[in-house]
Each structure stands twice: as structure tokens, then as C-alpha cells.
Amino acid sequence: MKIIEIQGNKPLSGTIKVSGAKNSAVALIPAAILCDEEVVIENIPDISDTYDLFNILEVLNVKKEYDKPILKLDLRNIRNTIVDKDLSSKLRASYYFMGALLGKFKKAVVYFPGGCSIGSRPIDYHIKGFKQMGATVEIENDKYTISAKNLHGANIYLDFESVGATVNLILAATKAEGTTIIHNAAREPEIVNVATFLNSMGAKITGAGTNEIKIIGVKYLKKGQVEVIPDRIETLTYLIIGALVGKNLKIDNIIPAHIQAPLSKLIDIGVDIKQNNNNIIISAKNDYNSTDIKTLVYPGFPTDVAQPFSVLLTQCKGISHVYETIYENRMGHMPYLNKMGANVQYNLKEAKIKGPTKLKGAEVTATDLRAGAALVCAGLKAEGKTVIFDAEHVLRGYGDLETKLTNVGAKIAIKKIK
Ligand code: EPZ
């Protein structure tokens, strides 16, 4: 197991450069297999999810050249093999190989475990869409066999603006016969990143970033190239750290347009920021106003940011609330924040946070990726030493975490124990 040890309450100054977006990279790598030639993907984040996806590419016989952060893939000798349990159970985004293999070979066999600590996270919208495109789906002990004699376009209406379903159905539709329209599609920037990538190969996708996406199927996809967009969730995590302990901390390589909702909440509580076109300089204050946040689909306040943001709310004067509307349970970090001195009353969907409270270091455990990120934020603010167990969760989504934070003055170390 890995742990993160932090000696907190050190002022952080200097520059942190945001990496490529995890939630783009984990979709772009499976999307690449639709290509009939070679692709180049730049700005790949150095996170464990990336390496878990490389293991899947290997069994598919995809030739890979990874010279950080540039990934080159040769798809000419790809083989359609089963994406087995040991490979796909490492990350949920392995479900993108369903749409990609179905789109490429008209057949996909992918082991896919349901659920995780933030919720049951079914994939019924994905499956319903594949079926509307003419696929049959057999599920046996979490193994999905999806195949279509004739994979054709369809008119698909998503009951909920699901990011994963939107991406997976784009992957399946890119080479289907005819036209697919996805109504009530998710609008996240990562979806635009995937569409841009596929269009660079000659795909015909329009409307990505809006609630209506049209895909005209094509037969062949030539050489493609794309750059992974900056990670908006990592951006916000470091801005929150800056609001907690920053001293002119510069968060660089950001796209302000992607973070408007959470940025407006930071401004509401009174953060001290200087915004330039691709970076923000932020300094900590100790008189923040309370506020309420409600998580929504993009462009609303992102559910992935609510957990780190709740640490900042422990430093705001008065009562703040967090209303989680996307998942069943994103409160895994709350008992540990209270152990560190916070005053949070919560249930699975809501938290009531009374501040400001002094945080002190403690032994805590990461229950999921963003809960772990929240505990890193709390540890950097707290007086004394914090040890975060099950740190692997955090390393899935935050590349070069120790280097980035040490370079700006944090006392942080990632260690392997037992
Ligand atoms: C993506 O998950 C992200 N993951 C999540 O980030 C993010 O929180 C989420 O989008 C919402 O923005 C990746 O992109 C790899 P959804 P995804 O499909 O695609 C329900 C992180 O920390 N649902 O929009 O799984 C589902 O249960 C992760 O980086 C169905 O019911 O999200 C959930 O309650 C966490 N049926 C809600 O919709 C379906 O078929 C949102 O799911 C699909 C989803």
C-alpha cells in the first residue's frame, strides 16, 4: 500500500503546471483504436490510469511508443481480444473499449465490474444505446459480449447527460452505417477533446460540447493527432490548495472557460486571485465567507470538485452546504475531516459545514480519488503531520503530485508500506 505523509501549514509559493486531463486521456486512448493507421496523443498525464490502459493496449497488440508526455500508437496490427478482469477492473474507463471495439470490429468482449465507493454507477444508458445501434448484449458474471451483424446509426435520447454514455456511443457510432444523433448528450470539455481527435482522423462528428451530437459513420480513419486538454479538476484542486496555503501560488496551463462555475464560487467566498489568460495566481486569506455548492452536470459545479472544495468550506465563516446530485455517495472524506478538527454534519447527499475550524494533522484513509484529493488539501492546511493511507486512489488522478507540491514548498512524501 502507498501512503502520503504531509507536514502541514507551510506557505506554498511558485508555479504548478496543470497536466493533461485524466478524464480526457482515459477516453482518448480507447478512442485511438478506431484509427486504421497511427495516432499521436500529446500531453498524456503521468497517472496510474494511463499505465493501466497501456496494459489493455498490449493485449490488443497495439504498438506503443511513450516518450512522456507524447504517446504514439500504431493500430495496423491490432487484434480483437477479450479485455479481461485483471485488466479492466483497475479503472472504470475500461468501458470505453466496449464502444471502441464494437465500433472497430463490430464485436467487443469486455469484463466490466459495476460500482465503486461513490455509487453503483450502472452503464444501462451505454447498453441501451448500443442496442439501438443494432448490437446484442450478453452479460454473464460481469463479462459483456456486445456484437452487431450490422451496426447502424440511431436516434438516441439519454435519460441523463451521462459523460461515459455520451463518449461510448460516439465511439460506437463513428464507423457505424449511417447517422447517429445523441440527444441530451453530456457537454463536458473532455467530450469535445475526443470528438476533435476522431475528426482529425476523418470522422464526421458535429455538436460535441452541446446537448445534441451528430455522428455520420465513416469506413476508414487515417492518421490522427490530438493534445489532451488541461485537467480542469486538477486545476481546481490546486486552486483550492492555493486558497488554503498559497502565497502568490501560480496555477499554470489552465483553460478558464472550463472552470467558470467553481471559479465563481471561489470568488464568492472572497479568494485573493489574479487571473491571466492561461494561469491564475492565488494567495491564502483567513476570512472567507461561507457559501453553498450544488453539484451539476457541466457547465455546472463539477461533482469531482465538491470533495476538495468542502475542505475550503471548513475555513469559511459561518455555515456552508454541499448538495451532491450526481452520485449516491461522495462523502467518504467527511469523517476524516472531522477527525482533523472540522465541524461537518452530513448524510450521503448533503453536508453542513460550520467554519472556520482549525485543522490538525491525523491518520486518515482515502476512500476514492477525490476524497483522497480532499485529504491532501486538508493535510496541507493542517497543523502537524497527516498520513493518508490507500494513497493509490489519489495517484490515479494526480500526476507528479509529490514533485509539483514539493517544488512550491510543501513537505510531502509518497511512501510504500507493507
Ligand atoms: C465521468 O464518470 C467521470 N469519469 C467522473 O469522474 C465524473 O464524476 C462524472 O463523469 C460526472 O462528471 C471519467 O470521465 C472517467 P456519468 P461517468 O456517466 O462517465 C449515472 C473522477 O473522479 N449513470 O456522467 O461514469 C451514474 O450512476 C471521476 O475523475 C447511470 O445511471 O459519469 C452517476 O450517478 C469520478 N447509467 C451519473 O449517472 C449510466 O449508464 C453520472 O454518471 C451511466 C451513468
Tab-separated table of C-alpha atoms and ligand atoms in Angstrom:
chain	number	residue	atom	x	y	z
A	1	MET	CA	0.000	0.000	0.000
A	2	LYS	CA	1.135	3.589	-0.612
A	3	ILE	CA	0.770	6.413	1.881
A	4	ILE	CA	1.154	10.181	1.611
A	5	GLU	CA	2.857	11.937	4.531
A	6	ILE	CA	2.389	15.716	4.872
A	7	GLN	CA	3.795	18.226	7.374
A	8	GLY	CA	1.069	20.860	7.021
A	9	ASN	CA	0.568	24.608	7.215
A	10	LYS	CA	3.572	25.535	5.058
A	11	PRO	CA	3.017	28.518	2.725
A	12	LEU	CA	3.273	27.404	-0.926
A	13	SER	CA	4.818	29.755	-3.499
A	14	GLY	CA	5.931	29.301	-7.090
A	15	THR	CA	4.310	27.672	-10.111
A	16	ILE	CA	2.335	24.448	-10.531
A	17	LYS	CA	1.742	23.401	-14.150
A	18	VAL	CA	-1.507	21.515	-14.648
A	19	SER	CA	-1.225	18.211	-16.556
A	20	GLY	CA	-3.438	16.724	-19.259
A	21	ALA	CA	-6.954	15.810	-18.149
A	22	LYS	CA	-7.359	12.298	-16.728
A	23	ASN	CA	-10.967	12.147	-17.944
A	24	SER	CA	-9.854	13.041	-21.466
A	25	ALA	CA	-6.845	10.722	-21.606
A	26	VAL	CA	-8.847	7.683	-20.415
A	27	ALA	CA	-11.255	8.252	-23.318
A	28	LEU	CA	-8.704	9.280	-25.996
A	29	ILE	CA	-6.576	6.130	-25.561
A	30	PRO	CA	-9.503	3.703	-26.224
A	31	ALA	CA	-10.777	6.043	-28.990
A	32	ALA	CA	-7.404	5.683	-30.745
A	33	ILE	CA	-8.109	2.034	-31.608
A	34	LEU	CA	-10.774	3.156	-34.081
A	35	CYS	CA	-7.952	4.511	-36.292
A	36	ASP	CA	-6.754	2.330	-39.211
A	37	GLU	CA	-3.246	3.808	-39.227
A	38	GLU	CA	-1.275	5.605	-36.487
A	39	VAL	CA	-2.056	8.312	-33.930
A	40	VAL	CA	-0.124	10.785	-31.796
A	41	ILE	CA	-1.618	11.904	-28.461
A	42	GLU	CA	0.264	14.752	-26.754
A	43	ASN	CA	0.180	15.912	-23.116
A	44	ILE	CA	-0.739	12.482	-21.693
A	45	PRO	CA	-0.899	12.766	-17.850
A	46	ASP	CA	1.579	10.631	-15.889
A	47	ILE	CA	-1.054	8.873	-13.744
A	48	SER	CA	-1.669	5.198	-12.918
A	49	ASP	CA	-4.829	5.107	-15.083
A	50	THR	CA	-2.605	5.786	-18.122
A	51	TYR	CA	-0.448	2.725	-17.408
A	52	ASP	CA	-3.481	0.528	-16.724
A	53	LEU	CA	-4.787	1.455	-20.185
A	54	PHE	CA	-1.374	0.660	-21.731
A	55	ASN	CA	-1.763	-2.889	-20.380
A	56	ILE	CA	-5.055	-3.222	-22.267
A	57	LEU	CA	-3.482	-1.855	-25.475
A	58	GLU	CA	-0.783	-4.517	-25.112
A	59	VAL	CA	-3.225	-7.430	-25.171
A	60	LEU	CA	-4.856	-5.839	-28.216
A	61	ASN	CA	-1.439	-5.966	-29.918
A	62	VAL	CA	-1.270	-2.184	-30.362
A	63	LYS	CA	2.307	-0.961	-30.906
A	64	LYS	CA	3.091	1.836	-28.414
A	65	GLU	CA	5.842	4.440	-28.152
A	66	TYR	CA	5.548	6.569	-24.983
A	67	ASP	CA	8.046	9.373	-24.626
A	68	LYS	CA	6.344	11.324	-21.782
A	69	PRO	CA	4.033	13.149	-22.371
A	70	ILE	CA	3.789	12.099	-26.038
A	71	LEU	CA	2.136	8.759	-26.925
A	72	LYS	CA	2.389	7.251	-30.409
A	73	LEU	CA	0.199	4.259	-31.293
A	74	ASP	CA	0.321	2.047	-34.402
A	75	LEU	CA	-3.073	0.411	-34.886
A	76	ARG	CA	-2.285	-1.523	-38.067
A	77	ASN	CA	-1.811	-4.885	-36.355
A	78	ILE	CA	-4.465	-4.545	-33.685
A	79	ARG	CA	-6.195	-7.774	-32.600
A	80	ASN	CA	-9.683	-8.017	-31.121
A	81	THR	CA	-9.062	-9.917	-27.887
A	82	ILE	CA	-11.046	-10.201	-24.674
A	83	VAL	CA	-10.395	-7.336	-22.240
A	84	ASP	CA	-10.130	-9.483	-19.167
A	85	LYS	CA	-10.949	-8.988	-15.471
A	86	ASP	CA	-7.393	-8.329	-14.265
A	87	LEU	CA	-7.017	-5.560	-16.863
A	88	SER	CA	-10.388	-3.825	-16.903
A	89	SER	CA	-11.200	-3.941	-13.194
A	90	LYS	CA	-8.407	-1.422	-12.471
A	91	LEU	CA	-10.358	1.528	-13.885
A	92	ARG	CA	-13.949	2.241	-14.829
A	93	ALA	CA	-12.943	3.937	-18.062
A	94	SER	CA	-12.112	0.484	-19.433
A	95	TYR	CA	-15.763	0.509	-20.509
A	96	TYR	CA	-14.731	2.800	-23.383
A	97	PHE	CA	-13.220	-0.303	-25.028
A	98	MET	CA	-16.795	-1.572	-25.413
A	99	GLY	CA	-17.717	1.281	-27.758
A	100	ALA	CA	-14.304	1.342	-29.436
A	101	LEU	CA	-14.080	-2.427	-30.138
A	102	LEU	CA	-17.749	-2.566	-31.169
A	103	GLY	CA	-17.186	0.393	-33.496
A	104	LYS	CA	-13.992	-1.099	-34.935
A	105	PHE	CA	-14.707	-4.846	-35.092
A	106	LYS	CA	-18.496	-4.947	-34.591
A	107	LYS	CA	-17.737	-7.117	-31.567
A	108	ALA	CA	-16.438	-6.398	-28.064
A	109	VAL	CA	-15.874	-8.745	-25.129
A	110	VAL	CA	-15.067	-6.675	-22.060
A	111	TYR	CA	-15.135	-7.701	-18.410
A	112	PHE	CA	-16.660	-4.818	-16.512
A	113	PRO	CA	-17.260	-4.722	-12.757
A	114	GLY	CA	-20.090	-2.479	-11.584
A	115	GLY	CA	-19.942	0.134	-8.889
A	116	CYS	CA	-17.318	1.769	-6.739
A	117	SER	CA	-17.248	3.655	-3.447
A	118	ILE	CA	-19.081	6.714	-4.809
A	119	GLY	CA	-22.023	4.794	-6.158
A	120	SER	CA	-23.448	1.855	-8.112
A	121	ARG	CA	-22.544	3.600	-11.402
A	122	PRO	CA	-24.545	1.364	-13.774
A	123	ILE	CA	-23.927	1.530	-17.535
A	124	ASP	CA	-27.520	0.953	-18.659
A	125	TYR	CA	-27.537	4.081	-20.885
A	126	HIS	CA	-24.429	2.776	-22.699
A	127	ILE	CA	-26.007	-0.660	-23.268
A	128	LYS	CA	-29.369	0.785	-24.349
A	129	GLY	CA	-27.605	2.929	-26.955
A	130	PHE	CA	-25.531	0.005	-28.294
A	131	LYS	CA	-28.746	-1.997	-28.676
A	132	GLN	CA	-30.417	0.876	-30.531
A	133	MET	CA	-27.470	0.706	-32.958
A	134	GLY	CA	-28.256	-2.960	-33.672
A	135	ALA	CA	-25.975	-4.676	-31.162
A	136	THR	CA	-26.884	-7.649	-28.989
A	137	VAL	CA	-25.522	-7.560	-25.445
A	138	GLU	CA	-24.948	-10.660	-23.297
A	139	ILE	CA	-23.853	-10.175	-19.688
A	140	GLU	CA	-22.513	-13.109	-17.735
A	141	ASN	CA	-20.723	-12.604	-14.390
A	142	ASP	CA	-19.793	-9.032	-15.301
A	143	LYS	CA	-18.449	-10.088	-18.710
A	144	TYR	CA	-20.106	-8.129	-21.546
A	145	THR	CA	-20.262	-9.652	-25.030
A	146	ILE	CA	-21.510	-6.961	-27.404
A	147	SER	CA	-21.835	-7.698	-31.120
A	148	ALA	CA	-23.675	-6.435	-34.187
A	149	LYS	CA	-24.141	-8.065	-37.611
A	150	ASN	CA	-24.996	-4.612	-38.919
A	151	LEU	CA	-24.001	-1.732	-36.639
A	152	HIS	CA	-26.171	1.164	-37.805
A	153	GLY	CA	-26.896	4.762	-36.860
A	154	ALA	CA	-29.679	5.512	-34.362
A	155	ASN	CA	-31.612	8.346	-32.757
A	156	ILE	CA	-30.576	8.057	-29.091
A	157	TYR	CA	-32.073	10.018	-26.181
A	158	LEU	CA	-30.074	9.854	-22.936
A	159	ASP	CA	-32.278	9.936	-19.808
A	160	PHE	CA	-29.368	11.692	-18.061
A	161	GLU	CA	-26.450	13.684	-19.530
A	162	SER	CA	-24.038	10.825	-18.838
A	163	VAL	CA	-20.399	11.596	-19.746
A	164	GLY	CA	-19.466	7.940	-20.163
A	165	ALA	CA	-22.521	7.021	-22.211
A	166	THR	CA	-22.033	10.056	-24.483
A	167	VAL	CA	-18.386	9.146	-25.188
A	168	ASN	CA	-19.028	5.397	-25.537
A	169	LEU	CA	-21.851	5.951	-28.036
A	170	ILE	CA	-19.720	8.357	-30.075
A	171	LEU	CA	-17.041	5.627	-30.264
A	172	ALA	CA	-19.560	3.011	-31.417
A	173	ALA	CA	-21.217	5.382	-33.939
A	174	THR	CA	-18.034	6.718	-35.581
A	175	LYS	CA	-17.803	3.779	-38.027
A	176	ALA	CA	-21.443	2.581	-37.954
A	177	GLU	CA	-23.580	2.534	-41.113
A	178	GLY	CA	-25.452	5.834	-41.336
A	179	THR	CA	-26.094	8.668	-38.928
A	180	THR	CA	-26.441	8.676	-35.136
A	181	ILE	CA	-27.825	11.576	-33.146
A	182	ILE	CA	-27.315	11.650	-29.374
A	183	HIS	CA	-29.920	13.861	-27.691
A	184	ASN	CA	-29.460	15.173	-24.124
A	185	ALA	CA	-25.741	14.455	-24.541
A	186	ALA	CA	-23.248	15.492	-21.849
A	187	ARG	CA	-21.346	18.720	-22.665
A	188	GLU	CA	-18.070	18.195	-20.769
A	189	PRO	CA	-14.898	19.599	-22.458
A	190	GLU	CA	-13.376	16.099	-22.423
A	191	ILE	CA	-16.077	15.021	-24.897
A	192	VAL	CA	-15.051	17.826	-27.255
A	193	ASN	CA	-11.437	16.615	-26.898
A	194	VAL	CA	-12.475	13.112	-28.061
A	195	ALA	CA	-14.558	14.420	-30.993
A	196	THR	CA	-11.685	16.679	-32.111
A	197	PHE	CA	-9.349	13.676	-32.033
A	198	LEU	CA	-11.676	11.438	-34.076
A	199	ASN	CA	-12.379	14.244	-36.576
A	200	SER	CA	-8.604	14.648	-37.056
A	201	MET	CA	-8.678	11.071	-38.436
A	202	GLY	CA	-11.576	11.863	-40.782
A	203	ALA	CA	-14.566	11.106	-38.568
A	204	LYS	CA	-17.696	13.192	-39.082
A	205	ILE	CA	-18.792	14.373	-35.621
A	206	THR	CA	-20.570	17.677	-35.060
A	207	GLY	CA	-22.183	19.237	-31.985
A	208	ALA	CA	-19.738	17.938	-29.336
A	209	GLY	CA	-19.983	20.287	-26.348
A	210	THR	CA	-23.701	20.783	-26.929
A	211	ASN	CA	-26.649	18.599	-25.874
A	212	GLU	CA	-27.088	17.285	-29.438
A	213	ILE	CA	-24.236	15.408	-31.122
A	214	LYS	CA	-24.429	14.084	-34.693
A	215	ILE	CA	-22.125	11.343	-35.955
A	216	ILE	CA	-22.121	10.323	-39.637
A	217	GLY	CA	-20.467	6.902	-39.850
A	218	VAL	CA	-17.311	6.536	-41.984
A	219	LYS	CA	-15.488	3.430	-43.202
A	220	TYR	CA	-11.857	4.378	-42.737
A	221	LEU	CA	-9.897	6.542	-40.283
A	222	LYS	CA	-6.467	7.845	-41.294
A	223	LYS	CA	-3.553	9.122	-39.187
A	224	GLY	CA	-4.786	11.284	-36.301
A	225	GLN	CA	-3.338	13.636	-33.714
A	226	VAL	CA	-4.634	15.397	-30.585
A	227	GLU	CA	-3.412	17.192	-27.467
A	228	VAL	CA	-5.021	16.284	-24.142
A	229	ILE	CA	-6.687	19.400	-22.703
A	230	PRO	CA	-5.548	20.663	-19.279
A	231	ASP	CA	-7.234	18.875	-16.377
A	232	ARG	CA	-9.938	21.217	-15.030
A	233	ILE	CA	-10.407	19.103	-11.875
A	234	GLU	CA	-6.676	19.133	-11.112
A	235	THR	CA	-6.732	22.904	-11.803
A	236	LEU	CA	-9.435	23.425	-9.179
A	237	THR	CA	-7.713	21.119	-6.670
A	238	TYR	CA	-4.546	23.247	-6.844
A	239	LEU	CA	-6.539	26.496	-6.729
A	240	ILE	CA	-8.186	25.218	-3.531
A	241	ILE	CA	-4.732	24.385	-2.123
A	242	GLY	CA	-3.669	27.929	-3.072
A	243	ALA	CA	-6.698	29.381	-1.288
A	244	LEU	CA	-5.737	27.336	1.801
A	245	VAL	CA	-1.945	27.860	1.973
A	246	GLY	CA	-0.838	29.718	-1.173
A	247	LYS	CA	1.406	32.765	-1.235
A	248	ASN	CA	1.222	34.068	-4.818
A	249	LEU	CA	0.934	30.449	-5.967
A	250	LYS	CA	0.646	30.355	-9.775
A	251	ILE	CA	-1.501	27.591	-11.306
A	252	ASP	CA	-0.344	27.469	-14.919
A	253	ASN	CA	-1.599	25.941	-18.198
A	254	ILE	CA	-5.324	26.306	-17.455
A	255	ILE	CA	-8.401	26.977	-19.615
A	256	PRO	CA	-10.518	29.487	-17.619
A	257	ALA	CA	-13.560	28.786	-19.808
A	258	HIS	CA	-13.643	25.196	-18.424
A	259	ILE	CA	-13.766	26.229	-14.764
A	260	GLN	CA	-16.274	29.109	-14.655
A	261	ALA	CA	-18.739	27.561	-12.173
A	262	PRO	CA	-16.218	26.564	-9.459
A	263	LEU	CA	-14.180	29.738	-10.106
A	264	SER	CA	-17.265	31.855	-9.438
A	265	LYS	CA	-17.695	30.019	-6.102
A	266	LEU	CA	-14.075	30.747	-5.161
A	267	ILE	CA	-14.752	34.417	-5.908
A	268	ASP	CA	-17.999	34.254	-3.854
A	269	ILE	CA	-16.091	33.177	-0.725
A	270	GLY	CA	-13.601	36.006	-1.312
A	271	VAL	CA	-10.382	34.389	-2.553
A	272	ASP	CA	-7.442	36.619	-3.490
A	273	ILE	CA	-6.768	35.801	-7.156
A	274	LYS	CA	-5.146	37.432	-10.151
A	275	GLN	CA	-6.480	35.845	-13.373
A	276	ASN	CA	-4.458	35.885	-16.607
A	277	ASN	CA	-5.386	34.157	-19.857
A	278	ASN	CA	-3.857	30.756	-19.073
A	279	ASN	CA	-2.889	30.954	-15.422
A	280	ILE	CA	-4.211	32.156	-12.067
A	281	ILE	CA	-2.150	33.476	-9.148
A	282	ILE	CA	-3.778	32.804	-5.760
A	283	SER	CA	-2.918	33.623	-2.131
A	284	ALA	CA	-4.459	32.316	1.077
A	285	LYS	CA	-6.573	34.551	3.311
A	286	ASN	CA	-8.133	33.790	6.651
A	287	ASP	CA	-11.502	35.487	6.353
A	288	TYR	CA	-13.511	33.611	3.750
A	289	ASN	CA	-17.330	33.925	3.513
A	290	SER	CA	-19.484	30.795	3.685
A	291	THR	CA	-21.364	29.659	0.574
A	292	ASP	CA	-23.444	26.735	-0.712
A	293	ILE	CA	-22.451	24.461	-3.579
A	294	LYS	CA	-24.702	22.120	-5.545
A	295	THR	CA	-23.087	19.676	-7.964
A	296	LEU	CA	-24.490	19.612	-11.504
A	297	VAL	CA	-23.540	18.345	-14.957
A	298	TYR	CA	-21.232	20.572	-16.986
A	299	PRO	CA	-21.143	23.557	-17.144
A	300	GLY	CA	-22.464	23.451	-13.568
A	301	PHE	CA	-20.334	22.924	-10.458
A	302	PRO	CA	-18.440	19.634	-11.037
A	303	THR	CA	-19.122	16.749	-8.638
A	304	ASP	CA	-15.382	15.906	-8.749
A	305	VAL	CA	-14.525	19.326	-7.259
A	306	ALA	CA	-17.034	19.257	-4.389
A	307	GLN	CA	-14.896	16.983	-2.207
A	308	PRO	CA	-11.726	19.136	-2.281
A	309	PHE	CA	-13.869	22.296	-2.122
A	310	SER	CA	-15.503	21.105	1.118
A	311	VAL	CA	-12.073	21.428	2.801
A	312	LEU	CA	-12.027	25.126	1.879
A	313	LEU	CA	-15.557	25.470	3.296
A	314	THR	CA	-14.206	24.374	6.715
A	315	GLN	CA	-12.242	27.672	6.658
A	316	CYS	CA	-15.246	29.864	5.745
A	317	LYS	CA	-17.006	31.942	8.436
A	318	GLY	CA	-20.497	30.580	9.204
A	319	ILE	CA	-22.489	27.687	7.753
A	320	SER	CA	-21.842	26.329	4.226
A	321	HIS	CA	-23.656	23.493	2.474
A	322	VAL	CA	-22.676	20.909	-0.143
A	323	TYR	CA	-25.530	19.293	-2.098
A	324	GLU	CA	-24.377	16.282	-4.172
A	325	THR	CA	-26.803	15.492	-7.008
A	326	ILE	CA	-24.758	13.268	-9.364
A	327	TYR	CA	-23.616	10.286	-7.263
A	328	GLU	CA	-25.018	8.322	-4.333
A	329	ASN	CA	-22.123	8.999	-2.006
A	330	ARG	CA	-19.253	11.458	-2.280
A	331	MET	CA	-18.806	11.992	1.451
A	332	GLY	CA	-16.048	9.412	2.061
A	333	HIS	CA	-13.667	12.126	3.260
A	334	MET	CA	-16.058	13.759	5.765
A	335	PRO	CA	-15.394	11.519	8.820
A	336	TYR	CA	-11.676	12.156	8.341
A	337	LEU	CA	-12.130	15.937	8.034
A	338	ASN	CA	-13.998	15.813	11.368
A	339	LYS	CA	-11.157	13.721	12.820
A	340	MET	CA	-8.827	16.581	11.769
A	341	GLY	CA	-10.966	19.146	13.598
A	342	ALA	CA	-13.627	20.139	11.048
A	343	ASN	CA	-17.274	20.537	12.072
A	344	VAL	CA	-19.302	18.744	9.391
A	345	GLN	CA	-22.749	17.188	9.750
A	346	TYR	CA	-23.559	15.070	6.696
A	347	ASN	CA	-25.548	12.293	5.091
A	348	LEU	CA	-24.979	10.631	1.713
A	349	LYS	CA	-26.295	13.605	-0.269
A	350	GLU	CA	-25.724	16.726	1.836
A	351	ALA	CA	-23.124	18.236	4.127
A	352	LYS	CA	-23.477	21.171	6.527
A	353	ILE	CA	-20.081	22.701	7.320
A	354	LYS	CA	-19.524	25.146	10.181
A	355	GLY	CA	-16.372	27.252	9.980
A	356	PRO	CA	-13.802	28.402	10.404
A	357	THR	CA	-12.232	25.465	12.274
A	358	LYS	CA	-8.552	24.804	12.943
A	359	LEU	CA	-7.364	21.603	11.264
A	360	LYS	CA	-4.741	19.382	12.880
A	361	GLY	CA	-2.843	16.538	11.278
A	362	ALA	CA	-4.131	12.960	11.716
A	363	GLU	CA	-4.014	9.448	10.247
A	364	VAL	CA	-6.709	9.262	7.547
A	365	THR	CA	-7.694	6.995	4.642
A	366	ALA	CA	-8.566	7.797	1.030
A	367	THR	CA	-11.861	6.066	0.111
A	368	ASP	CA	-11.885	7.263	-3.510
A	369	LEU	CA	-9.887	9.512	-5.824
A	370	ARG	CA	-11.424	12.896	-4.986
A	371	ALA	CA	-11.931	12.076	-1.299
A	372	GLY	CA	-8.189	11.386	-1.226
A	373	ALA	CA	-7.536	14.679	-3.015
A	374	ALA	CA	-9.610	16.430	-0.348
A	375	LEU	CA	-7.468	14.832	2.377
A	376	VAL	CA	-4.307	16.107	0.628
A	377	CYS	CA	-5.811	19.626	0.711
A	378	ALA	CA	-6.682	19.206	4.409
A	379	GLY	CA	-3.230	17.815	5.242
A	380	LEU	CA	-1.507	20.772	3.566
A	381	LYS	CA	-3.623	23.180	5.668
A	382	ALA	CA	-3.497	21.269	8.974
A	383	GLU	CA	-1.031	21.995	11.787
A	384	GLY	CA	1.306	18.988	12.203
A	385	LYS	CA	1.596	15.657	10.404
A	386	THR	CA	-1.070	13.944	8.320
A	387	VAL	CA	-0.713	10.417	6.954
A	388	ILE	CA	-3.088	9.361	4.155
A	389	PHE	CA	-3.476	5.596	3.742
A	390	ASP	CA	-4.685	3.915	0.480
A	391	ALA	CA	-2.961	6.740	-1.398
A	392	GLU	CA	-3.198	4.733	-4.659
A	393	HIS	CA	-6.641	6.296	-5.105
A	394	VAL	CA	-5.072	9.765	-5.314
A	395	LEU	CA	-2.288	8.742	-7.692
A	396	ARG	CA	-4.896	7.603	-10.243
A	397	GLY	CA	-5.816	11.205	-10.979
A	398	TYR	CA	-2.949	13.485	-9.936
A	399	GLY	CA	0.290	13.102	-11.911
A	400	ASP	CA	3.625	14.154	-10.338
A	401	LEU	CA	1.775	15.129	-7.141
A	402	GLU	CA	4.844	14.934	-4.847
A	403	THR	CA	7.110	16.843	-7.278
A	404	LYS	CA	4.547	19.541	-8.068
A	405	LEU	CA	3.865	20.269	-4.384
A	406	THR	CA	7.481	19.878	-3.151
A	407	ASN	CA	8.631	22.351	-5.813
A	408	VAL	CA	6.398	25.051	-4.272
A	409	GLY	CA	7.443	24.391	-0.657
A	410	ALA	CA	5.227	21.578	0.621
A	411	LYS	CA	6.625	18.954	2.994
A	412	ILE	CA	5.074	15.907	1.322
A	413	ALA	CA	6.295	12.363	0.631
A	414	ILE	CA	4.701	9.354	-1.031
A	415	LYS	CA	5.893	6.087	0.546
A	416	LYS	CA	5.252	2.402	0.000
A	417	ILE	CA	4.486	0.437	3.179
A	418	LYS	CA	3.832	-3.328	3.744
B	1	EPZ	C1	-17.330	10.669	-15.581
B	1	EPZ	O1	-17.820	9.478	-14.974
B	1	EPZ	C2	-16.016	10.948	-14.878
B	1	EPZ	N1	-15.102	9.818	-15.106
B	1	EPZ	C3	-16.271	11.138	-13.389
B	1	EPZ	O2	-15.027	11.465	-12.796
B	1	EPZ	C4	-17.236	12.300	-13.212
B	1	EPZ	O3	-17.522	12.447	-11.846
B	1	EPZ	C5	-18.523	12.017	-13.994
B	1	EPZ	O4	-18.201	11.781	-15.384
B	1	EPZ	C6	-19.505	13.164	-13.906
B	1	EPZ	O5	-18.908	14.327	-14.387
B	1	EPZ	C7	-14.492	9.723	-16.298
B	1	EPZ	O6	-14.677	10.541	-17.185
B	1	EPZ	C8	-13.546	8.560	-16.468
B	1	EPZ	P1	-21.695	9.709	-15.757
B	1	EPZ	P2	-19.059	8.689	-15.667
B	1	EPZ	O7	-21.920	8.621	-16.746
B	1	EPZ	O8	-18.932	8.786	-17.128
B	1	EPZ	C9	-25.381	7.563	-13.599
B	1	EPZ	C10	-13.294	11.301	-11.253
B	1	EPZ	O9	-13.193	11.481	-10.028
B	1	EPZ	N2	-25.386	6.688	-14.783
B	1	EPZ	O10	-21.899	11.134	-16.173
B	1	EPZ	O11	-19.159	7.362	-15.034
B	1	EPZ	C11	-24.190	7.262	-12.713
B	1	EPZ	O12	-24.504	6.210	-11.823
B	1	EPZ	C12	-14.479	10.565	-11.811
B	1	EPZ	O13	-12.470	11.698	-12.103
B	1	EPZ	C13	-26.406	5.753	-14.930
B	1	EPZ	O14	-27.297	5.646	-14.091
B	1	EPZ	O15	-20.252	9.624	-15.156
B	1	EPZ	C14	-23.948	8.557	-11.988
B	1	EPZ	O16	-24.810	8.631	-10.868
B	1	EPZ	C15	-15.459	10.168	-10.722
B	1	EPZ	N3	-26.389	4.936	-16.021
B	1	EPZ	C16	-24.362	9.611	-13.022
B	1	EPZ	O17	-25.174	8.919	-13.998
B	1	EPZ	C17	-25.417	5.011	-16.982
B	1	EPZ	O18	-25.465	4.249	-17.968
B	1	EPZ	C18	-23.167	10.282	-13.690
B	1	EPZ	O19	-22.554	9.320	-14.462
B	1	EPZ	C19	-24.384	5.954	-16.802
B	1	EPZ	C20	-24.394	6.795	-15.706
